[in-house]
Amino acid sequence: MSQLETKPFDQLIINANIATLATNDDYGIIENGSVGIIDGKIAYVGKVNKAHQAAKVINANGQWLLPGLIDCHTHLVYGGNRSNEFEMRLNGASYEEIAKAGGGILSSVKATRAATEQELFDSASKRLEALIAEGVTTIEIKSGYGLDLETEFKMLRVAKQLGEKYPVRIVPTFLGAHALPPEYKDDSDSYIDLVCNEMIPAVANEKLANCVDVFCENIGFSYEQTEKVFNAATKHGLKVKLHAEQLSDQNGAGLVADFDGLSADHLEYLSQESIDKMAHKGTVATLLPGAYYFLRETKLPPIQALREASVPMAIATDHNPGTSPCLSVLLMMNMACTLFRMTPLESLQGVTINAAKALGLDKEIGSVEVGKKADLVLWDIEHPNQLSYQFGTTPKLTVI
């Protein structure tokens, strides 16, 4: 018995079936288990011990106790919506055609610049509440719909305010290199200079973001421009991640691995060379089935190759107004299984321990283990595989 086990717990959860997710190849199930919590951290995980004492005891009555879910890639703060582009796409317009016509990301930029901080907070709050209702306890929020310092700061401040009001951890990411703003039309290098020389230093100085992201794509920013942004981020002590290989292979996933980046996201056009680099550096592959589905993509991410290379695979909503207006992590788990042929265990790992790795937080959250934060959810289900099996409804849950 550890020293922590001998102390009275602040909270003790008893009679729970626990999926610890502490190993790579199974759910880590403990039947009729208990979890003791001291100072917001897990102090005991194991079988029920009648000698344990606690200020508060929660009887799970056989429900399943899992780590809180993590949505590790979202664009939750923005103005307006793009339902009109959804209709345009269904009438035959391509993603590239919509973008070149002034739609796409730039239409969200216009609406976000025009919105007040309070308006952005109010609209994002409703989206965040939907995710929290599904057991999400940690969520990454990117900027990227400002493309100028004032609006990027506004978005990141709203993300911070959401974390202060709601019982959820917000992980902010600076995505200044999301698209080319209209002021810099046909001069992407000058805009990248602005991102590197003014925006990133300011964001780092104000501690408004933990990480820097880039949209590296044939309609976004080049490999060389992305490398320049990564160099600036690293110089200022910020981690990097990347929108990579969504529409074409730009070798971006390999680049983010070269920089010891946290994750490469999307990855439909991912090459074996980049997979090998990701495996070597431990870079997480964050898969976004909502965007795949919404854009009616036909090229699947190389799931089997990622498996064989033991690259950790995360799953996220990619909530955004243009290509994945989804607010259900549980639906993403189901799509990961049905569209990407992932297993229920892989999909659950994708929104827990591997999503934590994608945010650099796997030492703190993502599994039910001693020493980690007690971000826990009790589910009224018969087995953890039910979370990816059932869709269109949310099982009863209790967040702890």
mmCIF file of C-alpha atoms in Angstrom:
data_model
loop_
_atom_site.group_PDB
_atom_site.id
_atom_site.type_symbol
_atom_site.label_atom_id
_atom_site.label_comp_id
_atom_site.label_asym_id
_atom_site.label_seq_id
_atom_site.Cartn_x
_atom_site.Cartn_y
_atom_site.Cartn_z
ATOM 1 C CA MET A 1 0.000 0.000 0.000
ATOM 2 C CA SER A 2 1.461 3.356 -1.053
ATOM 3 C CA GLN A 3 1.741 6.305 1.298
ATOM 4 C CA LEU A 4 -1.061 8.029 -0.591
ATOM 5 C CA GLU A 5 -3.367 5.065 0.003
ATOM 6 C CA THR A 6 -2.998 5.361 3.784
ATOM 7 C CA LYS A 7 -4.350 8.928 3.867
ATOM 8 C CA PRO A 8 -8.086 9.665 3.924
ATOM 9 C CA PHE A 9 -9.232 10.647 0.442
ATOM 10 C CA ASP A 10 -11.066 13.851 -0.394
ATOM 11 C CA GLN A 11 -13.289 11.744 -2.645
ATOM 12 C CA LEU A 12 -13.594 8.003 -3.095
ATOM 13 C CA ILE A 13 -15.439 6.416 -5.993
ATOM 14 C CA ILE A 14 -16.488 2.835 -5.211
ATOM 15 C CA ASN A 15 -18.236 -0.014 -7.045
ATOM 16 C CA ALA A 16 -17.073 1.217 -10.447
ATOM 17 C CA ASN A 17 -16.028 -0.739 -13.492
ATOM 18 C CA ILE A 18 -12.897 1.142 -14.534
ATOM 19 C CA ALA A 19 -11.331 1.417 -17.986
ATOM 20 C CA THR A 20 -7.963 2.885 -17.074
ATOM 21 C CA LEU A 21 -6.644 3.076 -20.675
ATOM 22 C CA ALA A 22 -3.199 2.861 -19.118
ATOM 23 C CA THR A 23 -1.907 0.338 -21.668
ATOM 24 C CA ASN A 24 -1.680 0.415 -25.456
ATOM 25 C CA ASP A 25 -3.396 -2.873 -26.263
ATOM 26 C CA ASP A 26 -6.494 -3.102 -24.057
ATOM 27 C CA TYR A 27 -8.984 -1.052 -22.067
ATOM 28 C CA GLY A 28 -7.145 -1.692 -18.790
ATOM 29 C CA ILE A 29 -10.325 -2.925 -17.135
ATOM 30 C CA ILE A 30 -10.686 -3.202 -13.359
ATOM 31 C CA GLU A 31 -14.048 -4.666 -12.344
ATOM 32 C CA ASN A 32 -15.624 -3.589 -9.061
ATOM 33 C CA GLY A 33 -12.876 -1.042 -8.590
ATOM 34 C CA SER A 34 -12.410 2.204 -6.754
ATOM 35 C CA VAL A 35 -10.548 5.463 -7.285
ATOM 36 C CA GLY A 36 -9.345 7.686 -4.462
ATOM 37 C CA ILE A 37 -8.772 11.394 -5.046
ATOM 38 C CA ILE A 38 -6.621 13.821 -3.025
ATOM 39 C CA ASP A 39 -6.187 17.501 -3.965
ATOM 40 C CA GLY A 40 -7.723 16.939 -7.388
ATOM 41 C CA LYS A 41 -5.338 14.111 -8.289
ATOM 42 C CA ILE A 42 -5.798 10.361 -8.460
ATOM 43 C CA ALA A 43 -4.201 8.790 -5.374
ATOM 44 C CA TYR A 44 -5.456 5.209 -5.700
ATOM 45 C CA VAL A 45 -6.759 2.962 -8.480
ATOM 46 C CA GLY A 46 -7.628 -0.645 -7.750
ATOM 47 C CA LYS A 47 -10.103 -3.034 -6.211
ATOM 48 C CA VAL A 48 -12.525 -1.771 -3.592
ATOM 49 C CA ASN A 49 -10.862 -1.718 -0.187
ATOM 50 C CA LYS A 50 -13.243 -1.418 2.777
ATOM 51 C CA ALA A 51 -10.471 0.093 4.881
ATOM 52 C CA HIS A 52 -10.370 3.197 2.731
ATOM 53 C CA GLN A 53 -11.865 6.361 4.185
ATOM 54 C CA ALA A 54 -12.920 9.567 2.478
ATOM 55 C CA ALA A 55 -14.667 12.852 3.154
ATOM 56 C CA LYS A 56 -17.011 12.098 0.257
ATOM 57 C CA VAL A 57 -17.904 8.682 -1.145
ATOM 58 C CA ILE A 58 -19.483 8.272 -4.579
ATOM 59 C CA ASN A 59 -21.126 4.905 -5.215
ATOM 60 C CA ALA A 60 -20.892 4.206 -8.955
ATOM 61 C CA ASN A 61 -23.307 1.262 -8.700
ATOM 62 C CA GLY A 62 -21.533 -0.637 -11.450
ATOM 63 C CA GLN A 63 -21.266 2.233 -13.909
ATOM 64 C CA TRP A 64 -18.123 2.623 -16.021
ATOM 65 C CA LEU A 65 -15.465 5.098 -14.935
ATOM 66 C CA LEU A 66 -13.292 6.504 -17.729
ATOM 67 C CA PRO A 67 -10.940 9.442 -18.152
ATOM 68 C CA GLY A 68 -12.609 12.650 -19.283
ATOM 69 C CA LEU A 69 -12.829 12.962 -23.056
ATOM 70 C CA ILE A 70 -10.465 15.305 -24.901
ATOM 71 C CA ASP A 71 -11.211 17.213 -28.103
ATOM 72 C CA CYS A 72 -7.681 17.994 -29.265
ATOM 73 C CA HIS A 73 -8.412 19.944 -32.494
ATOM 74 C CA THR A 74 -11.122 22.614 -32.697
ATOM 75 C CA HIS A 75 -11.705 26.086 -34.121
ATOM 76 C CA LEU A 76 -14.450 26.824 -31.598
ATOM 77 C CA VAL A 77 -14.248 30.648 -31.546
ATOM 78 C CA TYR A 78 -15.464 32.434 -34.688
ATOM 79 C CA GLY A 79 -18.126 34.755 -36.052
ATOM 80 C CA GLY A 80 -20.930 33.863 -38.448
ATOM 81 C CA ASN A 81 -21.489 30.543 -40.165
ATOM 82 C CA ARG A 82 -20.970 29.112 -43.648
ATOM 83 C CA SER A 83 -24.109 27.141 -44.358
ATOM 84 C CA ASN A 84 -24.299 28.882 -47.738
ATOM 85 C CA GLU A 85 -20.980 27.308 -48.723
ATOM 86 C CA PHE A 86 -22.304 23.907 -47.738
ATOM 87 C CA GLU A 87 -25.053 24.425 -50.272
ATOM 88 C CA MET A 88 -22.547 25.689 -52.891
ATOM 89 C CA ARG A 89 -20.408 22.607 -52.403
ATOM 90 C CA LEU A 90 -23.400 20.327 -52.832
ATOM 91 C CA ASN A 91 -24.177 22.175 -56.045
ATOM 92 C CA GLY A 92 -20.753 21.302 -57.415
ATOM 93 C CA ALA A 93 -18.265 23.944 -56.214
ATOM 94 C CA SER A 94 -14.950 22.591 -54.904
ATOM 95 C CA TYR A 95 -13.192 23.626 -51.678
ATOM 96 C CA GLU A 96 -10.553 25.398 -53.774
ATOM 97 C CA GLU A 97 -13.136 27.210 -55.932
ATOM 98 C CA ILE A 98 -14.999 28.485 -52.891
ATOM 99 C CA ALA A 99 -11.751 29.725 -51.324
ATOM 100 C CA LYS A 100 -10.563 31.461 -54.491
ATOM 101 C CA ALA A 101 -13.927 33.198 -54.818
ATOM 102 C CA GLY A 102 -13.422 34.884 -51.446
ATOM 103 C CA GLY A 103 -15.354 32.310 -49.451
ATOM 104 C CA GLY A 104 -13.937 29.657 -47.219
ATOM 105 C CA ILE A 105 -11.780 30.789 -44.335
ATOM 106 C CA LEU A 106 -11.840 34.443 -45.450
ATOM 107 C CA SER A 107 -15.602 34.689 -45.018
ATOM 108 C CA SER A 108 -15.171 33.569 -41.404
ATOM 109 C CA VAL A 109 -12.333 36.082 -41.034
ATOM 110 C CA LYS A 110 -14.640 38.915 -42.094
ATOM 111 C CA ALA A 111 -17.350 37.862 -39.628
ATOM 112 C CA THR A 112 -14.885 37.307 -36.780
ATOM 113 C CA ARG A 113 -13.197 40.663 -37.250
ATOM 114 C CA ALA A 114 -16.617 42.343 -37.124
ATOM 115 C CA ALA A 115 -17.771 40.512 -33.982
ATOM 116 C CA THR A 116 -17.209 41.907 -30.515
ATOM 117 C CA GLU A 117 -15.363 39.915 -27.881
ATOM 118 C CA GLN A 118 -18.646 39.376 -26.042
ATOM 119 C CA GLU A 119 -20.392 38.148 -29.190
ATOM 120 C CA LEU A 120 -17.599 35.653 -29.826
ATOM 121 C CA PHE A 121 -17.765 34.489 -26.215
ATOM 122 C CA ASP A 122 -21.544 34.041 -26.331
ATOM 123 C CA SER A 123 -21.533 31.994 -29.541
ATOM 124 C CA ALA A 124 -18.548 29.868 -28.491
ATOM 125 C CA SER A 125 -20.146 29.204 -25.092
ATOM 126 C CA LYS A 126 -23.069 27.388 -26.709
ATOM 127 C CA ARG A 127 -20.694 25.191 -28.702
ATOM 128 C CA LEU A 128 -18.566 24.466 -25.657
ATOM 129 C CA GLU A 129 -21.623 23.484 -23.619
ATOM 130 C CA ALA A 130 -22.522 20.883 -26.253
ATOM 131 C CA LEU A 131 -19.082 19.293 -25.947
ATOM 132 C CA ILE A 132 -19.118 19.381 -22.145
ATOM 133 C CA ALA A 133 -22.496 17.592 -22.210
ATOM 134 C CA GLU A 134 -20.730 14.637 -23.865
ATOM 135 C CA GLY A 135 -18.099 14.274 -21.157
ATOM 136 C CA VAL A 136 -15.395 16.473 -22.667
ATOM 137 C CA THR A 137 -13.139 17.848 -19.918
ATOM 138 C CA THR A 138 -10.273 19.207 -22.082
ATOM 139 C CA ILE A 139 -10.520 21.035 -25.386
ATOM 140 C CA GLU A 140 -8.008 22.699 -27.678
ATOM 141 C CA ILE A 141 -9.147 25.978 -29.280
ATOM 142 C CA LYS A 142 -7.275 27.523 -32.198
ATOM 143 C CA SER A 143 -7.246 31.111 -33.342
ATOM 144 C CA GLY A 144 -6.914 31.711 -37.079
ATOM 145 C CA TYR A 145 -10.026 33.624 -38.101
ATOM 146 C CA GLY A 146 -8.482 37.014 -37.387
ATOM 147 C CA LEU A 147 -5.285 37.039 -39.474
ATOM 148 C CA ASP A 148 -4.300 40.302 -37.814
ATOM 149 C CA LEU A 149 -2.843 40.751 -34.357
ATOM 150 C CA GLU A 150 -5.870 42.510 -32.870
ATOM 151 C CA THR A 151 -8.396 39.847 -33.859
ATOM 152 C CA GLU A 152 -6.100 36.889 -33.161
ATOM 153 C CA PHE A 153 -5.617 38.281 -29.649
ATOM 154 C CA LYS A 154 -9.373 38.752 -29.342
ATOM 155 C CA MET A 155 -9.982 35.092 -30.187
ATOM 156 C CA LEU A 156 -7.325 33.847 -27.773
ATOM 157 C CA ARG A 157 -8.697 36.033 -24.975
ATOM 158 C CA VAL A 158 -12.149 34.542 -25.547
ATOM 159 C CA ALA A 159 -10.660 31.038 -25.359
ATOM 160 C CA LYS A 160 -9.075 31.949 -22.023
ATOM 161 C CA GLN A 161 -12.365 33.374 -20.717
ATOM 162 C CA LEU A 162 -14.174 30.147 -21.639
ATOM 163 C CA GLY A 163 -11.723 28.198 -19.498
ATOM 164 C CA GLU A 164 -12.322 30.565 -16.606
ATOM 165 C CA LYS A 165 -16.124 30.278 -16.734
ATOM 166 C CA TYR A 166 -16.603 26.588 -17.541
ATOM 167 C CA PRO A 167 -15.378 23.442 -15.729
ATOM 168 C CA VAL A 168 -13.107 22.439 -18.584
ATOM 169 C CA ARG A 169 -9.424 22.842 -19.447
ATOM 170 C CA ILE A 170 -8.850 25.045 -22.498
ATOM 171 C CA VAL A 171 -5.626 24.550 -24.457
ATOM 172 C CA PRO A 172 -5.106 27.608 -26.738
ATOM 173 C CA THR A 173 -3.251 27.337 -30.055
ATOM 174 C CA PHE A 174 -2.131 30.246 -32.254
ATOM 175 C CA LEU A 175 -3.051 29.621 -35.914
ATOM 176 C CA GLY A 176 -2.101 32.946 -37.472
ATOM 177 C CA ALA A 177 -0.903 31.137 -40.612
ATOM 178 C CA HIS A 178 -4.355 29.764 -41.382
ATOM 179 C CA ALA A 179 -4.970 31.645 -44.612
ATOM 180 C CA LEU A 180 -3.745 34.720 -46.467
ATOM 181 C CA PRO A 181 -5.648 37.840 -45.330
ATOM 182 C CA PRO A 182 -7.030 40.163 -48.020
ATOM 183 C CA GLU A 183 -4.512 42.890 -47.111
ATOM 184 C CA TYR A 184 -1.711 40.572 -48.191
ATOM 185 C CA LYS A 185 -3.259 39.197 -51.363
ATOM 186 C CA ASP A 186 -0.520 37.781 -53.628
ATOM 187 C CA ASP A 187 2.154 38.501 -50.989
ATOM 188 C CA SER A 188 2.200 35.470 -48.728
ATOM 189 C CA ASP A 189 5.874 35.848 -47.817
ATOM 190 C CA SER A 190 5.261 39.281 -46.306
ATOM 191 C CA TYR A 191 2.361 37.915 -44.289
ATOM 192 C CA ILE A 192 4.505 35.057 -42.997
ATOM 193 C CA ASP A 193 7.091 37.672 -41.979
ATOM 194 C CA LEU A 194 4.353 39.420 -39.992
ATOM 195 C CA VAL A 195 3.349 36.134 -38.320
ATOM 196 C CA CYS A 196 6.964 35.309 -37.421
ATOM 197 C CA ASN A 197 8.294 38.738 -36.465
ATOM 198 C CA GLU A 198 5.298 40.367 -34.775
ATOM 199 C CA MET A 199 2.460 37.948 -34.017
ATOM 200 C CA ILE A 200 4.367 35.012 -32.523
ATOM 201 C CA PRO A 201 6.540 37.180 -30.245
ATOM 202 C CA ALA A 202 3.449 39.029 -29.019
ATOM 203 C CA VAL A 203 1.477 35.836 -28.401
ATOM 204 C CA ALA A 204 4.420 34.316 -26.513
ATOM 205 C CA ASN A 205 4.946 37.478 -24.473
ATOM 206 C CA GLU A 206 1.294 37.608 -23.422
ATOM 207 C CA LYS A 207 1.216 33.824 -22.801
ATOM 208 C CA LEU A 208 -1.970 33.534 -24.841
ATOM 209 C CA ALA A 209 -1.130 30.212 -26.513
ATOM 210 C CA ASN A 210 0.742 26.999 -25.770
ATOM 211 C CA CYS A 211 1.341 26.015 -29.360
ATOM 212 C CA VAL A 212 1.607 27.304 -32.936
ATOM 213 C CA ASP A 213 -0.200 25.708 -35.881
ATOM 214 C CA VAL A 214 -0.037 26.293 -39.664
ATOM 215 C CA PHE A 215 -2.259 25.287 -42.594
ATOM 216 C CA CYS A 216 0.387 23.728 -44.854
ATOM 217 C CA GLU A 217 -1.362 23.007 -48.137
ATOM 218 C CA ASN A 218 -1.476 23.917 -51.812
ATOM 219 C CA ILE A 219 -4.176 26.491 -50.996
ATOM 220 C CA GLY A 220 -2.485 27.424 -47.707
ATOM 221 C CA PHE A 221 1.190 27.920 -46.918
ATOM 222 C CA SER A 222 4.204 26.166 -48.389
ATOM 223 C CA TYR A 223 6.643 23.799 -46.728
ATOM 224 C CA GLU A 224 9.276 26.555 -46.644
ATOM 225 C CA GLN A 225 6.887 29.091 -45.125
ATOM 226 C CA THR A 226 5.753 26.550 -42.545
ATOM 227 C CA GLU A 227 9.360 25.843 -41.616
ATOM 228 C CA LYS A 228 9.901 29.560 -41.080
ATOM 229 C CA VAL A 229 6.903 29.758 -38.741
ATOM 230 C CA PHE A 230 8.111 26.694 -36.830
ATOM 231 C CA ASN A 231 11.538 28.266 -36.373
ATOM 232 C CA ALA A 232 9.935 31.408 -34.947
ATOM 233 C CA ALA A 233 7.679 29.385 -32.637
ATOM 234 C CA THR A 234 10.576 27.306 -31.350
ATOM 235 C CA LYS A 235 12.646 30.446 -30.760
ATOM 236 C CA HIS A 236 9.896 31.772 -28.491
ATOM 237 C CA GLY A 237 9.391 28.534 -26.578
ATOM 238 C CA LEU A 238 6.132 27.433 -28.218
ATOM 239 C CA LYS A 239 5.381 23.880 -29.329
ATOM 240 C CA VAL A 240 4.259 23.227 -32.904
ATOM 241 C CA LYS A 241 1.593 21.181 -34.668
ATOM 242 C CA LEU A 242 0.270 21.228 -38.212
ATOM 243 C CA HIS A 243 -2.700 20.963 -40.539
ATOM 244 C CA ALA A 244 -0.960 18.501 -42.846
ATOM 245 C CA GLU A 245 -1.687 16.417 -45.927
ATOM 246 C CA GLN A 246 -5.430 17.107 -46.032
ATOM 247 C CA LEU A 247 -5.724 17.849 -49.751
ATOM 248 C CA SER A 248 -2.260 16.907 -51.035
ATOM 249 C CA ASP A 249 1.095 15.622 -49.808
ATOM 250 C CA GLN A 250 3.256 18.611 -48.868
ATOM 251 C CA ASN A 251 5.561 16.562 -46.563
ATOM 252 C CA GLY A 252 4.284 18.700 -43.706
ATOM 253 C CA ALA A 253 3.855 15.789 -41.294
ATOM 254 C CA GLY A 254 7.522 14.936 -41.697
ATOM 255 C CA LEU A 255 8.417 18.570 -41.061
ATOM 256 C CA VAL A 256 6.440 18.757 -37.834
ATOM 257 C CA ALA A 257 8.175 15.567 -36.680
ATOM 258 C CA ASP A 258 11.557 17.139 -37.477
ATOM 259 C CA PHE A 259 10.638 19.935 -35.063
ATOM 260 C CA ASP A 260 9.567 17.455 -32.350
ATOM 261 C CA GLY A 261 6.019 18.693 -32.911
ATOM 262 C CA LEU A 262 3.034 17.437 -30.953
ATOM 263 C CA SER A 263 0.803 16.354 -33.822
ATOM 264 C CA ALA A 264 0.104 16.344 -37.527
ATOM 265 C CA ASP A 265 -3.627 16.627 -38.250
ATOM 266 C CA HIS A 266 -5.913 15.429 -41.107
ATOM 267 C CA LEU A 267 -3.376 13.240 -43.003
ATOM 268 C CA GLU A 268 -5.450 11.780 -45.832
ATOM 269 C CA TYR A 269 -2.454 12.164 -48.206
ATOM 270 C CA LEU A 270 0.211 11.126 -45.686
ATOM 271 C CA SER A 271 3.308 9.394 -47.112
ATOM 272 C CA GLN A 272 5.194 6.441 -45.670
ATOM 273 C CA GLU A 273 8.289 8.622 -45.345
ATOM 274 C CA SER A 274 6.427 11.035 -43.086
ATOM 275 C CA ILE A 275 4.892 8.146 -41.115
ATOM 276 C CA ASP A 276 8.387 6.841 -40.388
ATOM 277 C CA LYS A 277 9.477 10.271 -39.152
ATOM 278 C CA MET A 278 6.388 10.587 -36.944
ATOM 279 C CA ALA A 279 7.002 7.137 -35.468
ATOM 280 C CA HIS A 280 10.619 8.020 -34.705
ATOM 281 C CA LYS A 281 9.740 11.294 -32.964
ATOM 282 C CA GLY A 282 6.497 10.231 -31.276
ATOM 283 C CA THR A 283 4.401 12.737 -33.221
ATOM 284 C CA VAL A 284 0.674 12.020 -32.890
ATOM 285 C CA ALA A 285 -1.524 11.500 -35.956
ATOM 286 C CA THR A 286 -4.726 13.443 -35.245
ATOM 287 C CA LEU A 287 -7.487 12.148 -37.504
ATOM 288 C CA LEU A 288 -10.528 14.274 -38.290
ATOM 289 C CA PRO A 289 -13.372 12.130 -39.644
ATOM 290 C CA GLY A 290 -15.862 15.000 -39.480
ATOM 291 C CA ALA A 291 -14.001 17.004 -42.133
ATOM 292 C CA TYR A 292 -13.457 13.843 -44.202
ATOM 293 C CA TYR A 293 -17.211 13.182 -44.119
ATOM 294 C CA PHE A 294 -18.354 16.770 -44.614
ATOM 295 C CA LEU A 295 -16.082 17.385 -47.614
ATOM 296 C CA ARG A 296 -17.029 13.989 -49.060
ATOM 297 C CA GLU A 297 -13.355 13.058 -49.285
ATOM 298 C CA THR A 298 -12.650 9.647 -50.811
ATOM 299 C CA LYS A 299 -8.988 9.138 -49.915
ATOM 300 C CA LEU A 300 -8.674 7.517 -46.506
ATOM 301 C CA PRO A 301 -5.842 8.291 -44.104
ATOM 302 C CA PRO A 302 -3.337 5.389 -44.086
ATOM 303 C CA ILE A 303 -4.667 3.836 -40.867
ATOM 304 C CA GLN A 304 -2.992 0.448 -41.277
ATOM 305 C CA ALA A 305 0.387 2.003 -42.013
ATOM 306 C CA LEU A 306 0.048 4.193 -38.913
ATOM 307 C CA ARG A 307 -0.843 1.113 -36.868
ATOM 308 C CA GLU A 308 2.101 -0.861 -38.160
ATOM 309 C CA ALA A 309 4.456 2.015 -37.335
ATOM 310 C CA SER A 310 2.933 2.365 -33.825
ATOM 311 C CA VAL A 311 2.113 6.035 -34.420
ATOM 312 C CA PRO A 312 -0.398 7.187 -31.749
ATOM 313 C CA MET A 313 -3.724 8.095 -33.358
ATOM 314 C CA ALA A 314 -5.944 10.795 -31.865
ATOM 315 C CA ILE A 315 -9.510 11.677 -32.907
ATOM 316 C CA ALA A 316 -11.060 15.162 -32.785
ATOM 317 C CA THR A 317 -14.118 17.041 -34.013
ATOM 318 C CA ASP A 318 -12.175 19.717 -35.932
ATOM 319 C CA HIS A 319 -15.200 21.857 -35.150
ATOM 320 C CA ASN A 320 -15.178 24.799 -37.552
ATOM 321 C CA PRO A 321 -17.810 26.679 -39.557
ATOM 322 C CA GLY A 322 -16.669 25.590 -43.006
ATOM 323 C CA THR A 323 -15.604 21.957 -43.142
ATOM 324 C CA SER A 324 -16.682 20.259 -39.894
ATOM 325 C CA PRO A 325 -19.506 22.013 -38.028
ATOM 326 C CA CYS A 326 -19.710 19.048 -35.654
ATOM 327 C CA LEU A 327 -20.052 19.267 -31.877
ATOM 328 C CA SER A 328 -20.015 15.576 -30.980
ATOM 329 C CA VAL A 329 -16.878 13.713 -29.960
ATOM 330 C CA LEU A 330 -18.972 10.547 -29.659
ATOM 331 C CA LEU A 331 -20.064 10.838 -33.294
ATOM 332 C CA MET A 332 -16.410 11.284 -34.295
ATOM 333 C CA MET A 333 -15.597 8.042 -32.468
ATOM 334 C CA ASN A 334 -18.294 6.247 -34.435
ATOM 335 C CA MET A 335 -17.082 7.740 -37.730
ATOM 336 C CA ALA A 336 -13.504 6.750 -36.903
ATOM 337 C CA CYS A 337 -14.731 3.176 -36.677
ATOM 338 C CA THR A 338 -17.136 3.142 -39.618
ATOM 339 C CA LEU A 339 -15.292 5.402 -42.074
ATOM 340 C CA PHE A 340 -11.645 4.848 -41.073
ATOM 341 C CA ARG A 341 -12.020 1.202 -39.935
ATOM 342 C CA MET A 342 -10.507 1.912 -36.533
ATOM 343 C CA THR A 343 -11.444 -0.317 -33.614
ATOM 344 C CA PRO A 344 -13.620 0.858 -30.688
ATOM 345 C CA LEU A 345 -10.538 0.677 -28.456
ATOM 346 C CA GLU A 346 -8.519 2.804 -30.895
ATOM 347 C CA SER A 347 -11.299 5.370 -31.134
ATOM 348 C CA LEU A 348 -11.544 5.617 -27.346
ATOM 349 C CA GLN A 349 -7.778 5.947 -27.014
ATOM 350 C CA GLY A 350 -8.073 8.626 -29.710
ATOM 351 C CA VAL A 351 -10.166 10.889 -27.474
ATOM 352 C CA THR A 352 -8.342 10.091 -24.231
ATOM 353 C CA ILE A 353 -4.689 9.123 -23.874
ATOM 354 C CA ASN A 354 -3.637 9.795 -27.485
ATOM 355 C CA ALA A 355 -5.538 13.091 -27.561
ATOM 356 C CA ALA A 356 -3.664 14.028 -24.382
ATOM 357 C CA LYS A 357 -0.383 13.217 -26.170
ATOM 358 C CA ALA A 358 -1.458 15.452 -29.061
ATOM 359 C CA LEU A 359 -1.668 18.322 -26.563
ATOM 360 C CA GLY A 360 1.504 17.426 -24.669
ATOM 361 C CA LEU A 361 -0.569 16.578 -21.585
ATOM 362 C CA ASP A 362 -0.313 12.790 -21.403
ATOM 363 C CA LYS A 363 1.623 12.976 -18.117
ATOM 364 C CA GLU A 364 -1.347 14.781 -16.546
ATOM 365 C CA ILE A 365 -4.559 13.488 -18.133
ATOM 366 C CA GLY A 366 -5.930 10.928 -20.572
ATOM 367 C CA SER A 367 -5.922 7.775 -18.421
ATOM 368 C CA VAL A 368 -6.975 6.670 -14.939
ATOM 369 C CA GLU A 369 -3.606 6.389 -13.204
ATOM 370 C CA VAL A 370 -2.145 7.429 -9.864
ATOM 371 C CA GLY A 371 -0.646 10.902 -10.034
ATOM 372 C CA LYS A 372 -2.810 12.161 -12.885
ATOM 373 C CA LYS A 373 -5.531 14.766 -12.549
ATOM 374 C CA ALA A 374 -8.921 13.427 -11.543
ATOM 375 C CA ASP A 375 -10.650 14.377 -14.797
ATOM 376 C CA LEU A 376 -13.109 11.491 -14.752
ATOM 377 C CA VAL A 377 -16.500 10.576 -16.178
ATOM 378 C CA LEU A 378 -18.965 7.933 -14.974
ATOM 379 C CA TRP A 379 -20.974 6.428 -17.838
ATOM 380 C CA ASP A 380 -24.186 4.435 -17.569
ATOM 381 C CA ILE A 381 -23.120 1.914 -20.225
ATOM 382 C CA GLU A 382 -22.517 -1.834 -20.408
ATOM 383 C CA HIS A 383 -18.993 -1.635 -21.853
ATOM 384 C CA PRO A 384 -16.670 1.170 -23.093
ATOM 385 C CA ASN A 385 -17.145 0.008 -26.695
ATOM 386 C CA GLN A 386 -20.702 1.349 -26.464
ATOM 387 C CA LEU A 387 -19.385 4.907 -26.742
ATOM 388 C CA SER A 388 -18.331 4.363 -30.368
ATOM 389 C CA TYR A 389 -21.156 1.941 -31.206
ATOM 390 C CA GLN A 390 -24.131 4.133 -30.442
ATOM 391 C CA PHE A 391 -24.727 7.500 -32.111
ATOM 392 C CA GLY A 392 -27.440 10.136 -32.130
ATOM 393 C CA THR A 393 -27.816 9.984 -28.360
ATOM 394 C CA THR A 394 -25.592 10.473 -25.332
ATOM 395 C CA PRO A 395 -25.545 7.886 -22.537
ATOM 396 C CA LYS A 396 -26.187 9.198 -19.039
ATOM 397 C CA LEU A 397 -22.966 10.519 -17.571
ATOM 398 C CA THR A 398 -21.569 12.174 -14.469
ATOM 399 C CA VAL A 399 -18.432 14.307 -14.699
ATOM 400 C CA ILE A 400 -16.116 14.220 -11.700
#
